[in-house]
Amino acid sequence: MGARILLTTPVPEPAPSLLAAAGELTVLDAPPTYAELDALCASGEFDVVLTQLRDLVDAPLLARARIKGISNYAVGHNNIDVAAATEHGIAVANTPGVLTDATADIAMLLILGTARRVIEADRLVREGRFTGWEPELLLGFDVSGRTLGLAGFGRIARATARRALGFGMEVLFAPRPPGDRVVGPEELGEFAGKVRQVPWDELVASSDYLSLHVPLNQDTRHLVDAAVLERMKPSAILINTARGPIVDEDALVHALSTGRIAGAGLDVFENEPLLAEGLALLPNTVLLPHVGSATVPVRAEMARLSALNAIAMAGGQVPAHPVNPEVYA
Ligand code: GLV
Ligand code: GLV
């Protein structure tokens, strides 16, 4: 029998063709509720489930699941309890690498867009309120010469650093906030002498732009809370292209509305797709609907990787991008 794959949401080609060619493909036409996904995983009818970051795959579901693998259509995998999957011998795979540049582009876009008030400016023009050049119309912040603080120093943080250096920014980073680990010269590579490692506290206090590039886990949930916002510069701008719950969004709304910090550019939200009360009313924010990886080529690459991961796991093989390779040990 070929691979029996369940796709919880239609994804672009080449995934449907690859999966259909490998065996039997089932595509749900509406995103499953938790109970539906739970029942489908427990049915014994599928070898691998290809999930989205909206699909919650928690320990109770995994305890009942009769599947070999979960192929997440994302690099982040906080929607899956990976430890529980490992415990039940269920492999998990993701799509790293292919969305790094696209997501760093969105981080840079949010830095520039927030600094230069692009949403307010666009709205002014559309609403017919542009009455001619004015010396003090919509003055924003500079980007060149100012300090970008990167929380995290993984692929996406580095790709953001590369862009920021091109814009003449000073780049600091804290690799594993709130904790620390030393990034040696070898790991720094092309960035040696160009970016500087500082402790998390110093990063918070000295960044003009603080950009988050850490995975969501129990150490990073509410990494940016009221106390951290309190220690940021009043002129600072917070950028989040990682995961919403890394920021205490109610505390952020408070900090933005009281002028504690100057602005925020967000591609992710704590309770996506819901927004914290008041967030959408703040002019000093740029709010995007989680589009970090949303380009045609990137989504096609994610589709290809997630399909190949799924086919490998269905056949009992180690996928190209395993999250818990120890399952195969
Ligand atoms: C998107 O957020 C991803 O993790 O791929
Ligand atoms: C994800 O791709 C990361 O490591 O930043």
PDB file of N, CA and C in Angstrom, residues 233-273:
ATOM      1  N   LYS A 233      13.983  51.802  25.223  1.00  0.00           N
ATOM      2  CA  LYS A 233      14.029  53.260  25.018  1.00  0.00           C
ATOM      3  C   LYS A 233      12.626  53.755  24.660  1.00  0.00           C
ATOM      4  N   PRO A 234      12.261  54.951  25.088  1.00  0.00           N
ATOM      5  CA  PRO A 234      10.950  55.490  24.700  1.00  0.00           C
ATOM      6  C   PRO A 234      10.830  55.664  23.178  1.00  0.00           C
ATOM      7  N   SER A 235      11.967  55.772  22.508  1.00  0.00           N
ATOM      8  CA  SER A 235      11.966  55.928  21.053  1.00  0.00           C
ATOM      9  C   SER A 235      12.055  54.580  20.331  1.00  0.00           C
ATOM     10  N   ALA A 236      12.019  53.470  21.088  1.00  0.00           N
ATOM     11  CA  ALA A 236      12.249  52.150  20.471  1.00  0.00           C
ATOM     12  C   ALA A 236      11.012  51.611  19.768  1.00  0.00           C
ATOM     13  N   ILE A 237      11.286  50.742  18.789  1.00  0.00           N
ATOM     14  CA  ILE A 237      10.238  50.083  18.015  1.00  0.00           C
ATOM     15  C   ILE A 237      10.436  48.573  18.138  1.00  0.00           C
ATOM     16  N   LEU A 238       9.349  47.862  18.442  1.00  0.00           N
ATOM     17  CA  LEU A 238       9.408  46.400  18.595  1.00  0.00           C
ATOM     18  C   LEU A 238       8.942  45.744  17.295  1.00  0.00           C
ATOM     19  N   ILE A 239       9.715  44.763  16.831  1.00  0.00           N
ATOM     20  CA  ILE A 239       9.383  44.041  15.592  1.00  0.00           C
ATOM     21  C   ILE A 239       9.205  42.563  15.925  1.00  0.00           C
ATOM     22  N   ASN A 240       8.096  41.968  15.499  1.00  0.00           N
ATOM     23  CA  ASN A 240       7.888  40.536  15.747  1.00  0.00           C
ATOM     24  C   ASN A 240       7.435  39.821  14.479  1.00  0.00           C
ATOM     25  N   THR A 241       8.337  39.000  13.934  1.00  0.00           N
ATOM     26  CA  THR A 241       8.002  38.135  12.796  1.00  0.00           C
ATOM     27  C   THR A 241       8.086  36.670  13.221  1.00  0.00           C
ATOM     28  N   ALA A 242       8.182  36.422  14.534  1.00  0.00           N
ATOM     29  CA  ALA A 242       8.436  35.053  15.004  1.00  0.00           C
ATOM     30  C   ALA A 242       7.120  34.369  15.406  1.00  0.00           C
ATOM     31  N   ARG A 243       6.715  34.545  16.662  1.00  0.00           N
ATOM     32  CA  ARG A 243       5.441  34.002  17.136  1.00  0.00           C
ATOM     33  C   ARG A 243       4.826  35.008  18.112  1.00  0.00           C
ATOM     34  N   GLY A 244       3.519  35.184  18.014  1.00  0.00           N
ATOM     35  CA  GLY A 244       2.819  36.174  18.826  1.00  0.00           C
ATOM     36  C   GLY A 244       3.039  36.048  20.323  1.00  0.00           C
ATOM     37  N   PRO A 245       2.895  34.834  20.873  1.00  0.00           N
ATOM     38  CA  PRO A 245       2.970  34.717  22.340  1.00  0.00           C
ATOM     39  C   PRO A 245       4.335  35.036  22.936  1.00  0.00           C
ATOM     40  N   ILE A 246       5.336  35.338  22.118  1.00  0.00           N
ATOM     41  CA  ILE A 246       6.628  35.782  22.658  1.00  0.00           C
ATOM     42  C   ILE A 246       6.454  37.165  23.303  1.00  0.00           C
ATOM     43  N   VAL A 247       5.413  37.875  22.881  1.00  0.00           N
ATOM     44  CA  VAL A 247       5.130  39.208  23.424  1.00  0.00           C
ATOM     45  C   VAL A 247       3.832  39.162  24.237  1.00  0.00           C
ATOM     46  N   ASP A 248       3.846  39.805  25.397  1.00  0.00           N
ATOM     47  CA  ASP A 248       2.607  40.016  26.143  1.00  0.00           C
ATOM     48  C   ASP A 248       1.879  41.165  25.433  1.00  0.00           C
ATOM     49  N   GLU A 249       0.893  40.808  24.625  1.00  0.00           N
ATOM     50  CA  GLU A 249       0.296  41.787  23.709  1.00  0.00           C
ATOM     51  C   GLU A 249      -0.502  42.870  24.443  1.00  0.00           C
ATOM     52  N   ASP A 250      -1.141  42.510  25.561  1.00  0.00           N
ATOM     53  CA  ASP A 250      -1.850  43.540  26.339  1.00  0.00           C
ATOM     54  C   ASP A 250      -0.847  44.554  26.896  1.00  0.00           C
ATOM     55  N   ALA A 251       0.289  44.041  27.384  1.00  0.00           N
ATOM     56  CA  ALA A 251       1.330  44.941  27.909  1.00  0.00           C
ATOM     57  C   ALA A 251       1.876  45.815  26.783  1.00  0.00           C
ATOM     58  N   LEU A 252       1.965  45.255  25.583  1.00  0.00           N
ATOM     59  CA  LEU A 252       2.459  46.033  24.436  1.00  0.00           C
ATOM     60  C   LEU A 252       1.484  47.158  24.097  1.00  0.00           C
ATOM     61  N   VAL A 253       0.198  46.851  24.073  1.00  0.00           N
ATOM     62  CA  VAL A 253      -0.802  47.890  23.784  1.00  0.00           C
ATOM     63  C   VAL A 253      -0.688  49.016  24.812  1.00  0.00           C
ATOM     64  N   HIS A 254      -0.502  48.627  26.062  1.00  0.00           N
ATOM     65  CA  HIS A 254      -0.359  49.627  27.121  1.00  0.00           C
ATOM     66  C   HIS A 254       0.889  50.486  26.872  1.00  0.00           C
ATOM     67  N   ALA A 255       2.006  49.832  26.560  1.00  0.00           N
ATOM     68  CA  ALA A 255       3.267  50.562  26.338  1.00  0.00           C
ATOM     69  C   ALA A 255       3.161  51.494  25.132  1.00  0.00           C
ATOM     70  N   LEU A 256       2.458  51.053  24.096  1.00  0.00           N
ATOM     71  CA  LEU A 256       2.318  51.887  22.897  1.00  0.00           C
ATOM     72  C   LEU A 256       1.353  53.048  23.147  1.00  0.00           C
ATOM     73  N   SER A 257       0.303  52.792  23.901  1.00  0.00           N
ATOM     74  CA  SER A 257      -0.690  53.856  24.056  1.00  0.00           C
ATOM     75  C   SER A 257      -0.272  54.880  25.093  1.00  0.00           C
ATOM     76  N   THR A 258       0.662  54.507  25.961  1.00  0.00           N
ATOM     77  CA  THR A 258       1.142  55.492  26.938  1.00  0.00           C
ATOM     78  C   THR A 258       2.461  56.125  26.487  1.00  0.00           C
ATOM     79  N   GLY A 259       2.930  55.787  25.279  1.00  0.00           N
ATOM     80  CA  GLY A 259       4.169  56.378  24.794  1.00  0.00           C
ATOM     81  C   GLY A 259       5.401  55.795  25.463  1.00  0.00           C
ATOM     82  N   ARG A 260       5.263  54.651  26.129  1.00  0.00           N
ATOM     83  CA  ARG A 260       6.414  53.991  26.765  1.00  0.00           C
ATOM     84  C   ARG A 260       7.424  53.564  25.707  1.00  0.00           C
ATOM     85  N   ILE A 261       6.924  53.049  24.559  1.00  0.00           N
ATOM     86  CA  ILE A 261       7.791  52.822  23.404  1.00  0.00           C
ATOM     87  C   ILE A 261       7.130  53.505  22.205  1.00  0.00           C
ATOM     88  N   ALA A 262       7.882  53.634  21.102  1.00  0.00           N
ATOM     89  CA  ALA A 262       7.400  54.479  20.011  1.00  0.00           C
ATOM     90  C   ALA A 262       6.527  53.766  18.990  1.00  0.00           C
ATOM     91  N   GLY A 263       6.740  52.467  18.815  1.00  0.00           N
ATOM     92  CA  GLY A 263       5.954  51.787  17.785  1.00  0.00           C
ATOM     93  C   GLY A 263       6.182  50.298  17.788  1.00  0.00           C
ATOM     94  N   ALA A 264       5.404  49.605  16.951  1.00  0.00           N
ATOM     95  CA  ALA A 264       5.563  48.157  16.812  1.00  0.00           C
ATOM     96  C   ALA A 264       5.183  47.737  15.412  1.00  0.00           C
ATOM     97  N   GLY A 265       5.962  46.815  14.872  1.00  0.00           N
ATOM     98  CA  GLY A 265       5.661  46.202  13.583  1.00  0.00           C
ATOM     99  C   GLY A 265       5.474  44.710  13.824  1.00  0.00           C
ATOM    100  N   LEU A 266       4.276  44.209  13.573  1.00  0.00           N
ATOM    101  CA  LEU A 266       3.953  42.835  13.962  1.00  0.00           C
ATOM    102  C   LEU A 266       3.402  42.039  12.789  1.00  0.00           C
ATOM    103  N   ASP A 267       3.965  40.847  12.587  1.00  0.00           N
ATOM    104  CA  ASP A 267       3.430  39.924  11.578  1.00  0.00           C
ATOM    105  C   ASP A 267       2.711  38.756  12.255  1.00  0.00           C
ATOM    106  N   VAL A 268       2.791  38.705  13.578  1.00  0.00           N
ATOM    107  CA  VAL A 268       2.204  37.602  14.346  1.00  0.00           C
ATOM    108  C   VAL A 268       1.579  38.176  15.616  1.00  0.00           C
ATOM    109  N   PHE A 269       0.581  37.468  16.146  1.00  0.00           N
ATOM    110  CA  PHE A 269      -0.191  37.989  17.268  1.00  0.00           C
ATOM    111  C   PHE A 269      -0.381  36.903  18.314  1.00  0.00           C
ATOM    112  N   GLU A 270      -0.579  37.361  19.546  1.00  0.00           N
ATOM    113  CA  GLU A 270      -0.617  36.400  20.643  1.00  0.00           C
ATOM    114  C   GLU A 270      -1.753  35.394  20.491  1.00  0.00           C
ATOM    115  N   ASN A 271      -2.933  35.866  20.086  1.00  0.00           N
ATOM    116  CA  ASN A 271      -4.078  34.961  19.927  1.00  0.00           C
ATOM    117  C   ASN A 271      -4.598  35.010  18.499  1.00  0.00           C
ATOM    118  N   GLU A 272      -3.681  34.881  17.572  1.00  0.00           N
ATOM    119  CA  GLU A 272      -3.987  34.908  16.160  1.00  0.00           C
ATOM    120  C   GLU A 272      -5.228  34.088  15.824  1.00  0.00           C
ATOM    121  N   PRO A 273      -6.170  34.544  15.022  1.00  0.00           N
ATOM    122  CA  PRO A 273      -6.151  35.831  14.319  1.00  0.00           C
ATOM    123  C   PRO A 273      -6.726  37.001  15.116  1.00  0.00           C
TER     124      PRO A 273
END
